[in-house]
Coordinates of C-alpha atoms and ligand atoms in Angstrom, one line a residue:
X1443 CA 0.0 0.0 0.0
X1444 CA 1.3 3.5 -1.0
X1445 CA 2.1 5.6 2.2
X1446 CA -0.1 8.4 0.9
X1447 CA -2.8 6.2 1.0
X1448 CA -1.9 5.0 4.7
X1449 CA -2.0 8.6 5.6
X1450 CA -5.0 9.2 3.9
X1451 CA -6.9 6.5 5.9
X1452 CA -5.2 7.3 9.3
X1453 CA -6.1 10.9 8.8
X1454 CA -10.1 9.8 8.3
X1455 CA -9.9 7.5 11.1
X1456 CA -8.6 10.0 13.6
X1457 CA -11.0 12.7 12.7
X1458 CA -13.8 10.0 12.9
X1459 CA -12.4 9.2 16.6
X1460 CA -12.6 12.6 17.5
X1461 CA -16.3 13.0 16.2
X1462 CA -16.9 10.2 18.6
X1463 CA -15.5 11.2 21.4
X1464 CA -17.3 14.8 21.2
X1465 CA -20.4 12.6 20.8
X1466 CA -21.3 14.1 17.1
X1467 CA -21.2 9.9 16.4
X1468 CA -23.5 8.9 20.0
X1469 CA -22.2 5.4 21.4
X1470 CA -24.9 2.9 19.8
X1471 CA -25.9 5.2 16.7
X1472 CA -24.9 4.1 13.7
X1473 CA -22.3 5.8 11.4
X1474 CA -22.5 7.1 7.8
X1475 CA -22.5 3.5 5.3
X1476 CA -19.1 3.4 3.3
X1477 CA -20.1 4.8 0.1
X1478 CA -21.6 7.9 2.1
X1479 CA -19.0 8.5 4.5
X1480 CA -17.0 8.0 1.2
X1481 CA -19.1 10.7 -1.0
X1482 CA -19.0 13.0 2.0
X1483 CA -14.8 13.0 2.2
X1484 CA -14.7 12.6 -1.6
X1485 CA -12.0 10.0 -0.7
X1486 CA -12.0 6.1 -2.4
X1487 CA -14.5 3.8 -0.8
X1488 CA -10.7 1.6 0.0
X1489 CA -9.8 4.6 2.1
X1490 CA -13.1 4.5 3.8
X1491 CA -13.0 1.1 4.8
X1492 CA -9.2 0.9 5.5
X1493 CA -10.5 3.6 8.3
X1494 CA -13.2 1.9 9.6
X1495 CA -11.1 -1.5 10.3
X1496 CA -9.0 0.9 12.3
X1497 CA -11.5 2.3 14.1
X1498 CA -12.7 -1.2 14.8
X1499 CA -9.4 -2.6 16.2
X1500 CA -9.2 0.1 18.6
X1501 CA -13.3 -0.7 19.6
X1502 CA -14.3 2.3 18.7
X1503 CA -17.0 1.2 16.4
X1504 CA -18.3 -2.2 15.4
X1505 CA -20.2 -3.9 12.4
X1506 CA -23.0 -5.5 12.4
X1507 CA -24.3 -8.2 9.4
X1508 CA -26.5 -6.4 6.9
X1509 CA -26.8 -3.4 8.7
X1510 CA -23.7 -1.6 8.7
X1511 CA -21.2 0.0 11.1
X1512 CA -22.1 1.5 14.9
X1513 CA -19.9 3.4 17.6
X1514 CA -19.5 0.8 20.5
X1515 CA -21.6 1.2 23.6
X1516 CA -18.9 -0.5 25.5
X1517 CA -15.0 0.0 25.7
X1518 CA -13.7 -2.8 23.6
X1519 CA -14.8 -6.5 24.7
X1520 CA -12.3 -8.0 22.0
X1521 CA -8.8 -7.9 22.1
X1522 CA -7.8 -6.2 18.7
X1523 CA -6.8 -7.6 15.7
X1524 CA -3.7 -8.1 13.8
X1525 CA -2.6 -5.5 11.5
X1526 CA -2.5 -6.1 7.7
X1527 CA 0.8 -8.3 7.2
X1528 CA 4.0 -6.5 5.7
X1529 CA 6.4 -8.7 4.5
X1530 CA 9.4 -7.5 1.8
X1531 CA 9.0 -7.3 -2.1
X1532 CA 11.7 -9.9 -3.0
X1533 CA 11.0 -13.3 -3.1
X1534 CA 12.5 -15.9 -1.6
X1535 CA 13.8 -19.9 -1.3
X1536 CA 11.6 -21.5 1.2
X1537 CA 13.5 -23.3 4.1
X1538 CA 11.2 -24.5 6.7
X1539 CA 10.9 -28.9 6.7
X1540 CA 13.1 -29.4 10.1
X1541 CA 11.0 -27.0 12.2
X1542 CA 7.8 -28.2 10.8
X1543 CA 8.9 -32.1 11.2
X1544 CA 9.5 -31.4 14.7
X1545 CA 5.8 -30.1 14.6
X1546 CA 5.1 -33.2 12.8
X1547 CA 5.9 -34.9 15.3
X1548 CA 4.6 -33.7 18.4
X1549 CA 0.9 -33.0 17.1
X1550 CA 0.6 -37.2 17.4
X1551 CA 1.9 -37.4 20.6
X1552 CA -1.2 -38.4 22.6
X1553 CA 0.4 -36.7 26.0
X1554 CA 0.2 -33.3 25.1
X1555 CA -2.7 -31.1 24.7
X1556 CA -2.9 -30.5 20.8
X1557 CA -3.0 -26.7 20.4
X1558 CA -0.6 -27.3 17.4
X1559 CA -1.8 -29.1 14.2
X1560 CA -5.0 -28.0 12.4
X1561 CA -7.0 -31.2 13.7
X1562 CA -10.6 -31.1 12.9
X1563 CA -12.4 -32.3 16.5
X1564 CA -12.6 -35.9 16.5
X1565 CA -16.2 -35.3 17.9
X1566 CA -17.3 -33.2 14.6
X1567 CA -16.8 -36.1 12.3
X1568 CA -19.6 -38.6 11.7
X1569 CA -17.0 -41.7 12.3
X1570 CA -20.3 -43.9 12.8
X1571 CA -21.8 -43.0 9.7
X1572 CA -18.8 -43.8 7.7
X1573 CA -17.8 -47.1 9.5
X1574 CA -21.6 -48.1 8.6
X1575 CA -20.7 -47.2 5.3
X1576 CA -17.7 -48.8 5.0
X1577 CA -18.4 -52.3 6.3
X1578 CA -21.8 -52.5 4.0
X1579 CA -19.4 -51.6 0.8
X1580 CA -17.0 -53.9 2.0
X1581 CA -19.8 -56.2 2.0
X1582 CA -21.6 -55.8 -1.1
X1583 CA -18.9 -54.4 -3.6
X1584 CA -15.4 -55.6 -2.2
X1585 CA -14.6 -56.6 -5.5
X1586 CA -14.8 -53.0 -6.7
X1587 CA -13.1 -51.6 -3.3
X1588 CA -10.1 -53.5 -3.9
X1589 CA -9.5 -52.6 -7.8
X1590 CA -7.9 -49.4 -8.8
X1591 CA -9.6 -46.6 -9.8
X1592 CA -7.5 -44.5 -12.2
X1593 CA -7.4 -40.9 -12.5
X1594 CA -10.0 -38.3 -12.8
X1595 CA -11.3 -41.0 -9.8
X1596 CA -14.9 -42.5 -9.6
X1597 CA -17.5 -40.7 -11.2
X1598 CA -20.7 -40.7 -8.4
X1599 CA -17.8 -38.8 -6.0
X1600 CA -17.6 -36.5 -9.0
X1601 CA -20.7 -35.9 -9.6
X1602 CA -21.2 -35.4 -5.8
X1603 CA -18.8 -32.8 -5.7
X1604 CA -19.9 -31.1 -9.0
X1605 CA -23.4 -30.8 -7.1
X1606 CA -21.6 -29.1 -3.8
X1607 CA -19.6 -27.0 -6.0
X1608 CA -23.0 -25.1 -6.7
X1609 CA -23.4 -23.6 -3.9
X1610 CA -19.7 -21.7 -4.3
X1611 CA -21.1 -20.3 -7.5
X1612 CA -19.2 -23.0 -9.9
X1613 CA -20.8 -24.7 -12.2
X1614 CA -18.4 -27.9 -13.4
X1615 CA -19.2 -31.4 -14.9
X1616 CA -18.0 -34.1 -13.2
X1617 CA -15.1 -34.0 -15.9
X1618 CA -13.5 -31.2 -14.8
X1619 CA -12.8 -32.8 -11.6
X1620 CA -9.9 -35.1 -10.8
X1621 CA -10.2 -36.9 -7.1
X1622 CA -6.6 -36.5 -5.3
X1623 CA -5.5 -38.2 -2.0
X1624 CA -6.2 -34.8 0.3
X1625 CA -6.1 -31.2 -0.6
X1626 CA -2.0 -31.7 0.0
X1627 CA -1.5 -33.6 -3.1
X1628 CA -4.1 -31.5 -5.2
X1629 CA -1.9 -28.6 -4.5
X1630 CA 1.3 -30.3 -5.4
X1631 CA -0.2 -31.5 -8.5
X1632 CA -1.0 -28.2 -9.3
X1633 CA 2.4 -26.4 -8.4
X1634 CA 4.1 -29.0 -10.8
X1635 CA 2.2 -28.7 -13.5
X1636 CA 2.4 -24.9 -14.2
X1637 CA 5.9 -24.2 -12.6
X1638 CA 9.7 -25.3 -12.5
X1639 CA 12.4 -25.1 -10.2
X1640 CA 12.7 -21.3 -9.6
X1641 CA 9.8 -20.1 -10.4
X1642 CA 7.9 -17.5 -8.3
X1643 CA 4.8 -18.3 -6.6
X1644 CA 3.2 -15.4 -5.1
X1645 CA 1.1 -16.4 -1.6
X1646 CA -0.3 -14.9 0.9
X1647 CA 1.5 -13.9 4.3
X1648 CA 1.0 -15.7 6.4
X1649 CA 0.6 -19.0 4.2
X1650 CA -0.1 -22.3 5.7
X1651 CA 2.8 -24.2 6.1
X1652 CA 2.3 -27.3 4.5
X1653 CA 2.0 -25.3 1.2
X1654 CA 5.0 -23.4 1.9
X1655 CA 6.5 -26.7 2.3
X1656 CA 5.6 -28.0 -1.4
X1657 CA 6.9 -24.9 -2.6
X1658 CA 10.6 -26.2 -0.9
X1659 CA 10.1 -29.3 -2.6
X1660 CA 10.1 -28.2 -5.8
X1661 CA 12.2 -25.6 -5.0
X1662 CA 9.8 -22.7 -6.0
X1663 CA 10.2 -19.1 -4.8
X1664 CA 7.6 -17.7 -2.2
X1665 CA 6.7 -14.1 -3.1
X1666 CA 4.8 -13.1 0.1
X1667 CA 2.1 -10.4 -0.1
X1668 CA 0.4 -8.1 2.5
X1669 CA -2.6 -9.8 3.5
X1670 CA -5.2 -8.6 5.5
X1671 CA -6.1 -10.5 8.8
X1672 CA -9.9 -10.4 7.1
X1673 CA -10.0 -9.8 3.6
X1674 CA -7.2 -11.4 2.3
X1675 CA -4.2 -11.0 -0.1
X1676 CA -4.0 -6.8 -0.7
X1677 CA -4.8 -7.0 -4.6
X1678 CA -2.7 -3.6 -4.7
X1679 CA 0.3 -5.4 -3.3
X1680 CA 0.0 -7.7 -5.6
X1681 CA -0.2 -5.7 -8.8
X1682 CA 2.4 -4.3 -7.5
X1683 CA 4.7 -7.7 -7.5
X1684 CA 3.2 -8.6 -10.6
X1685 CA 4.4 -5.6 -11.9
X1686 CA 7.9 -6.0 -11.1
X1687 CA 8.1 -10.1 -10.6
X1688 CA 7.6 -12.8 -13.5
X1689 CA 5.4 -14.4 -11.4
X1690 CA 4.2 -18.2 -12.4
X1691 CA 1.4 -18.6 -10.4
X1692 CA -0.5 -17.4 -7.4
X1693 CA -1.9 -19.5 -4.3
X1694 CA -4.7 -18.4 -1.8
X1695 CA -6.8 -19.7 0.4
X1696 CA -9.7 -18.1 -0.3
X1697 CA -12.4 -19.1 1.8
X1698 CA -10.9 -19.4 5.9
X1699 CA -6.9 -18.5 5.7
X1700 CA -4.8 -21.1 7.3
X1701 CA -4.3 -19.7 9.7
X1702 CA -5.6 -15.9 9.3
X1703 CA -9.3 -17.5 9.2
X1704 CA -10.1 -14.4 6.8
X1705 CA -12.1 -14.9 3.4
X1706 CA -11.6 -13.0 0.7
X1707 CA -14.8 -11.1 -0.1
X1708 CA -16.9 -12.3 -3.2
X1709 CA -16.5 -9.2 -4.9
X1710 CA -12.7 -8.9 -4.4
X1711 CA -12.7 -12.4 -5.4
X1712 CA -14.0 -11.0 -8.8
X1713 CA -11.2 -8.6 -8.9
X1714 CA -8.6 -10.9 -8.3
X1715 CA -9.6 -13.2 -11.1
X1716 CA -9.8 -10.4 -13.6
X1717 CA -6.4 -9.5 -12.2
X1718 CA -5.0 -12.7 -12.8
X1719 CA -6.2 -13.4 -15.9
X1720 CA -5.0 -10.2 -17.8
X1721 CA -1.9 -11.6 -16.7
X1722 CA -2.5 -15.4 -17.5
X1723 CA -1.5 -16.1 -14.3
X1724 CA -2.7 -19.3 -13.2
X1725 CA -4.7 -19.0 -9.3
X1726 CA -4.3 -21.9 -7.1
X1727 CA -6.9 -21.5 -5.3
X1728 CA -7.5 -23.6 -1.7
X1729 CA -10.7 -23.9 0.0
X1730 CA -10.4 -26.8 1.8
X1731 CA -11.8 -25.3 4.7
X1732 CA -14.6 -23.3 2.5
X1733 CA -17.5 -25.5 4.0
X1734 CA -17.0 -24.6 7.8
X1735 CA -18.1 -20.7 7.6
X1736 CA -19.6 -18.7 10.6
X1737 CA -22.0 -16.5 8.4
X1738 CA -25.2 -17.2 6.8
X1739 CA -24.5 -18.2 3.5
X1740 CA -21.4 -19.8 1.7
X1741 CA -18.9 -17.5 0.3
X1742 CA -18.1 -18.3 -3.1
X1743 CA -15.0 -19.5 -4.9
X1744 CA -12.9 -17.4 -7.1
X1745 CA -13.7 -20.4 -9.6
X1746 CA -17.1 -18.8 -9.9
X1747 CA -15.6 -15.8 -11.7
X1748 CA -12.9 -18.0 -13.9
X1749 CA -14.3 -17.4 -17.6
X1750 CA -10.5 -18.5 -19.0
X1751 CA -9.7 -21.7 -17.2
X1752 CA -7.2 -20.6 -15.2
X1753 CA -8.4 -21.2 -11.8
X1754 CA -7.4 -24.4 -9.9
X1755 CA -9.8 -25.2 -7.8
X1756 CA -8.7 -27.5 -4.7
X1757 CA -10.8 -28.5 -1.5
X1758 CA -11.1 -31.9 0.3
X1759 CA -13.0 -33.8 3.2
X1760 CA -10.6 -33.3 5.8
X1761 CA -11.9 -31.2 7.7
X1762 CA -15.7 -31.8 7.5
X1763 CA -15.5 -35.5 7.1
X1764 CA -12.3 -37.6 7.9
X1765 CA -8.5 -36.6 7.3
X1766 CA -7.5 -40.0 6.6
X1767 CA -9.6 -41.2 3.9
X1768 CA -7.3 -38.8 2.3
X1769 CA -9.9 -38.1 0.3
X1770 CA -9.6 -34.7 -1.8
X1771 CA -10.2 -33.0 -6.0
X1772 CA -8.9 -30.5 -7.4
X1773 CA -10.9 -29.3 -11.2
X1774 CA -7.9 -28.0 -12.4
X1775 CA -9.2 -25.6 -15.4
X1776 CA -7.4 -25.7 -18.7
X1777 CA -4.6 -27.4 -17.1
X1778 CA -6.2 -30.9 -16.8
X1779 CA -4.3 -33.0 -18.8
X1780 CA -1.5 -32.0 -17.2
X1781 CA -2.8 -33.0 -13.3
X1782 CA -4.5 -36.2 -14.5
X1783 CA -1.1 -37.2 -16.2
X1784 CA 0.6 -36.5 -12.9
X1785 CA -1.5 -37.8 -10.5
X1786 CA -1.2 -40.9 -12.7
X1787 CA 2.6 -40.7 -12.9
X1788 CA 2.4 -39.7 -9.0
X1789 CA 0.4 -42.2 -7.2
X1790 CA -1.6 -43.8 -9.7
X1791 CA -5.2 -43.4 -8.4
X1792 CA -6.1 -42.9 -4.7
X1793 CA -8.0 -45.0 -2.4
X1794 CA -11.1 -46.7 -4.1
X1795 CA -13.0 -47.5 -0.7
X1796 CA -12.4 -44.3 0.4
X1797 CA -13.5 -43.0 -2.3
X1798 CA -16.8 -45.3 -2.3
X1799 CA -17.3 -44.2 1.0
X1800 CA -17.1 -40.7 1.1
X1801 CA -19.7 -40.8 -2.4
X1802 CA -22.2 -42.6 -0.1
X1803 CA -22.1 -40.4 2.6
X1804 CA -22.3 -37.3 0.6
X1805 CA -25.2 -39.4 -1.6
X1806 CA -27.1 -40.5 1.6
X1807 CA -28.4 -36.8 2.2
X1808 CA -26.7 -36.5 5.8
X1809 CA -23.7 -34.2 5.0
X1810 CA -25.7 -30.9 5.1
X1811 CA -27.3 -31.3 8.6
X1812 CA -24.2 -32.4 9.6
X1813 CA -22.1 -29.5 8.2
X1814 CA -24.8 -27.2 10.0
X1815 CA -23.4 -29.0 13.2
X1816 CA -20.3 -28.4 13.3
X1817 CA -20.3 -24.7 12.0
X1818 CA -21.9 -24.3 15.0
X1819 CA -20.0 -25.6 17.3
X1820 CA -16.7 -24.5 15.8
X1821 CA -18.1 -21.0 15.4
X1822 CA -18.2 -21.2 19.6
X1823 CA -15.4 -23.0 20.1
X1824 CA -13.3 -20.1 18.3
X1825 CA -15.3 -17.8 20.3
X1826 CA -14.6 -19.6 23.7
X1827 CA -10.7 -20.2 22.6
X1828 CA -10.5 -16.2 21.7
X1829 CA -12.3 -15.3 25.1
X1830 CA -10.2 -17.2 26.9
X1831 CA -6.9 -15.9 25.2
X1832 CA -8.3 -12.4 26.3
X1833 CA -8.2 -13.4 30.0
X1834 CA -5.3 -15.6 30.1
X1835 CA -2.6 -13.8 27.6
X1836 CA -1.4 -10.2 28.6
X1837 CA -2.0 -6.6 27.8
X1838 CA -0.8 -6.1 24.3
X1839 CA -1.8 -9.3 22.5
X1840 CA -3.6 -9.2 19.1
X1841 CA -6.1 -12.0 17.9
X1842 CA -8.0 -12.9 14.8
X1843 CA -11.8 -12.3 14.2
X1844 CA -12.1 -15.7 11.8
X1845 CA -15.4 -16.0 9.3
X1846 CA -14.9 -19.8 9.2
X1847 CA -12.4 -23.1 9.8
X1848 CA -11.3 -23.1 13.4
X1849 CA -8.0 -22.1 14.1
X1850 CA -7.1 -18.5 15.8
X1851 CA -3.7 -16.5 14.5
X1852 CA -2.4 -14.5 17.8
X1853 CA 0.5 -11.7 17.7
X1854 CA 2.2 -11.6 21.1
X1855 CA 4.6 -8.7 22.0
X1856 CA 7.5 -8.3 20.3
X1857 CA 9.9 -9.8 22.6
X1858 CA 8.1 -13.1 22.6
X1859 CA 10.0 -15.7 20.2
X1860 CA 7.4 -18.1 19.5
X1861 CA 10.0 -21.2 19.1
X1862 CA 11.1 -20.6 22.4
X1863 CA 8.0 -20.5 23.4
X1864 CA 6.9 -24.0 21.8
X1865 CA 9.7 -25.3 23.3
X1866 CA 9.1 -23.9 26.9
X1867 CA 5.3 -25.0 26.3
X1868 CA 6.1 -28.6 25.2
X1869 CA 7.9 -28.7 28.7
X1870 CA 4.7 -27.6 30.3
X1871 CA 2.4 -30.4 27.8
X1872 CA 1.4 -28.0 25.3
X1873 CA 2.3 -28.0 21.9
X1874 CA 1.2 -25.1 19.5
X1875 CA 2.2 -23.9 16.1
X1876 CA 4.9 -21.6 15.9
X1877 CA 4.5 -18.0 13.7
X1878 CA 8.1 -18.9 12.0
X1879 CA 6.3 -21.5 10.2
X1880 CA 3.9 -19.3 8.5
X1881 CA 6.6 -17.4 6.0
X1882 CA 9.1 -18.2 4.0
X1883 CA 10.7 -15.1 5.3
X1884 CA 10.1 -15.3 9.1
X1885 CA 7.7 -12.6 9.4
X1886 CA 6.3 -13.7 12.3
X1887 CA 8.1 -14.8 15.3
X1888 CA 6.0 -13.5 17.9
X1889 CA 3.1 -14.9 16.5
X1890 CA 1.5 -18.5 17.1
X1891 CA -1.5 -20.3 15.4
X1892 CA -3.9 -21.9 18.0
X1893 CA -5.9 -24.9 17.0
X1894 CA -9.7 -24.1 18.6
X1895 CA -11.5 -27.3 17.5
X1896 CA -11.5 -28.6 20.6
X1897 CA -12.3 -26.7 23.6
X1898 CA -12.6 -27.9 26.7
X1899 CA -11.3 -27.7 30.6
X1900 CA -7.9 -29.1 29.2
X1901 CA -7.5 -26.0 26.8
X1902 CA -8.8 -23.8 29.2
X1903 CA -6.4 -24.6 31.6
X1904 CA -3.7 -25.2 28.7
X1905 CA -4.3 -21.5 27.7
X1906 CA -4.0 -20.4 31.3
X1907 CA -0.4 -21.7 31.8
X1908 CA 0.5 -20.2 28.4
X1909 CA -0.3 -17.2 29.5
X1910 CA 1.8 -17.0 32.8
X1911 CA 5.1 -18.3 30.3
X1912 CA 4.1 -15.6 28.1
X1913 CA 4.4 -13.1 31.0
X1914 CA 7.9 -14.4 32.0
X1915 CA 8.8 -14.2 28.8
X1916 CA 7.9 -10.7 27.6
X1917 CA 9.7 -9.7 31.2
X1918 CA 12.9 -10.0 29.6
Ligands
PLP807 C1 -5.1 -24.7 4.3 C2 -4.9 -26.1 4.3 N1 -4.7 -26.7 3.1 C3 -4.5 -28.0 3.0 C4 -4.5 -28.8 4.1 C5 -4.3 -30.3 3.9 O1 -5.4 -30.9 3.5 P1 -5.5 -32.5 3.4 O2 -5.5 -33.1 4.7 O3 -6.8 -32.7 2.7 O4 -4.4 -32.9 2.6 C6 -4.7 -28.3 5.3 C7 -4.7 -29.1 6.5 O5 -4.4 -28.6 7.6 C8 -4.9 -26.9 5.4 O6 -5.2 -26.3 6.6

């Protein structure tokens, strides 16, 4: 973002404060909409809202769905949010596999309390839904259970995942879809097909890790871009780097950022394409998450707005249904032939019970009510998790606001190194996810990513002692 365009919003937001505070704006009344406030400054409806998230963060004002923004009645009952991430222009060899093996390793270690990996709750699957499932195939169709099934994958799980794909604005065949094993190797599939050793591959910042990872392995470049802690990857940072990088592709997770929890909004998702195609840059675009949102309605994909085929289009079961089925798809646009070959080449086809099973459950009707569930309950249990990281974690500390998945990202103060923290924690039976696993470029060391699947008296309690090492640590 330019400066002058910083200033510009800072400037709005500070005479807004003041307007508050005089009581012009009364706590409870609502404010000007964007587009007024912005017609009133005759400044850009960006600046507007660049203000209002400002004015936000310091609980001045809140939003509220489909009605607009409102000055607080209440001093702030949220800790504030992370700013927009600023990481440098130059892109960068990612070098991260021995901290995140060691991660690796502790999130299956059954005496710690898992605050680490991105588990879905072991509660929030329907385990006895699928084991009915799987013994009656086993049953009735071992022969077919036991057989390969080749690339693009069986074609009822297709055409169950064609039908789903509606609701994110898509509408695909059950051709353009190719079943992978997990959203993991769908996004390795897609990184080797459009790039080669050195390439750039612009991502948002913070990125999950595990994608980070894949871009090690094939020894890609990480361009990091500003991303905001809701919306997303800035799209003027990254005309910007398109501007002055020969960028190969482009990776976000659009709907619930590992591990920002923000969405990029439908409209920006619009923009983005556009963007992207003018270029023919190919978007890799993750969702696997896109099913567990917090709001009404789903948010769409950028796939809806692909008119060119260049959209990559990867989600998975993971997290709504079981993580090892391994069970995942990817419709991979004009660059098809390419994937199918690969997964071919790769791993040949990927589980066919799994497969079966996961195309009954979806087939037997059961998978929306159950989706409805755990929204719900991982709405609240990112709420709890967030409350209690307000009590328990000092003055100073920054959390996300997520719109879906279940994990929360929270900034600590600046003196808190987040490996020595993981390390001090594991001592104490904790283990958590590090910030220096979230760049390529260790932009965040006193950050960690907390998994809030689960809560409970353990995490409670887990979050309590974090906070008093936390303490001691931001002492020094
Ligand atoms: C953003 C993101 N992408 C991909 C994955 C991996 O998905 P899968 O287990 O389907 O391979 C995860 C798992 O944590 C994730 O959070």
């Amino acid at each position: 973002m330019k400066t002058s365009q910083i200033l510009r919003y800072q400037e709005l937001a500070d005479r807004l404060a003041e307007l508050i505070q005089q009581g012009t704006y009364p706590r409870g009344e609502r404010i000007p909409s964007v587009r007024q406030m912005s017609q009133q400054q005759g400044v850009s409806i960006s600046t507007v809202l660049q203000a209002y998230y400002l004015l936000e963060d310091h609980g001045l004002i809140e939003a509220r769905p489909q009605s607009g923004y409102y000055v607080r009645e209440h001093a702030a009952e949220r800790l504030p949010e992370p700013e927009m991430s600023s990481p440098g222009q130059d892109p960068s060899q990612v070098s991260l596999h021995e901290v995140v093996m060691m991660l690796m390793r502790d999130s299956t270690n059954p005496n710690l309390v898992q605050l680490g990996a991105a588990l879905p709750n072991p509660e929030y699957l329907p385990l006895k839904k699928i084991n009915q499932i799987t013994a009656k195939i086993l049953r009735e169709d071992e022969i077919n259970a036991h057989q390969y099934h080749f690339p693009p994958g069986i074609e009822i799980l297709r055409v169950q995942v064609a039908q789903r794909a509606v609701n994110a604005g898509c509408s695909l065949s059950p051709s353009d879809i190719l079943i992978t094993s997990g959203g993991t190797e769908a996004i390795d599939l897609c990184l080797h097909a459009v790039c080669k050793p050195g390439d750039i591959v612009a991502v948002e910042s913070p990125m999950y890790f595990g994608s980070l990872q894949t871009l090690e392995v094939h020894g890609l470049r990480a361009l990091e871009i500003p991303t905001h802690p809701r919306e997303g990857i800035s799209l003027d940072a990254l005309k910007f780097a398109i501007e002055h990088n020969p960028i190969r592709a482009v990776l976000v997770i659009s709907n619930f950022n590992n591990p920002l929890g923000s969405h990029i909004p439908d409209e920006k998702k619009k923009e983005l394409v556009e963007l992207l195609a003018r270029h023919e840059i190919p978007l890799i675009e993750n969702d696997v998450s896109g099913e567990i949102y917090f709001s009404e309605k789903r948010p769409l994909v950028c796939k809806a707005f692909d008119k060119k085929g260049l959209v990559m289009l990867i989600s998975s079961f993971s997290k709504d249904i079981s993580p090892g089925m391994r069970i995942g798809w990817v419709a991979p646009g004009r660059f098809k032939a390419e994937v199918e070959w690969l997964k071919f080449t790769i791993s040949s086809s990927s589980s066919a019970l799994a497969q079966m099973v996961i195309a009954e459950f979806l087939e037997s009707g059961g998978y929306e009510h159950h989706l409805r569930r755990i929204r719900r309950e991982y709405a609240r249990n990112v709420d709890l998790m967030s409350r209690a990281v307000m009590r328990h974690f000092p003055a100073g500390t920054r959390v996300t606001r997520p719109s879906g998945g279940f994990v929360l990202w929270v900034q600590l103060s600046e003196n808190v190194d987040s490996l020595e923290l993981y390390k001090l924690a594991l001592q104490g039976g904790i283990t958590l996810a590090p910030g220096y696993v979230f760049s390529a470029t260790h932009q965040f060391p006193n950050f960690i990513r907390l998994n809030a699947a689960e809560y409970n008296y353990m995490t409670e309690r887990a979050l309590e002692r974090l906070g008093v090492m936390i303490v001691e640590m931001s002492k020094k």
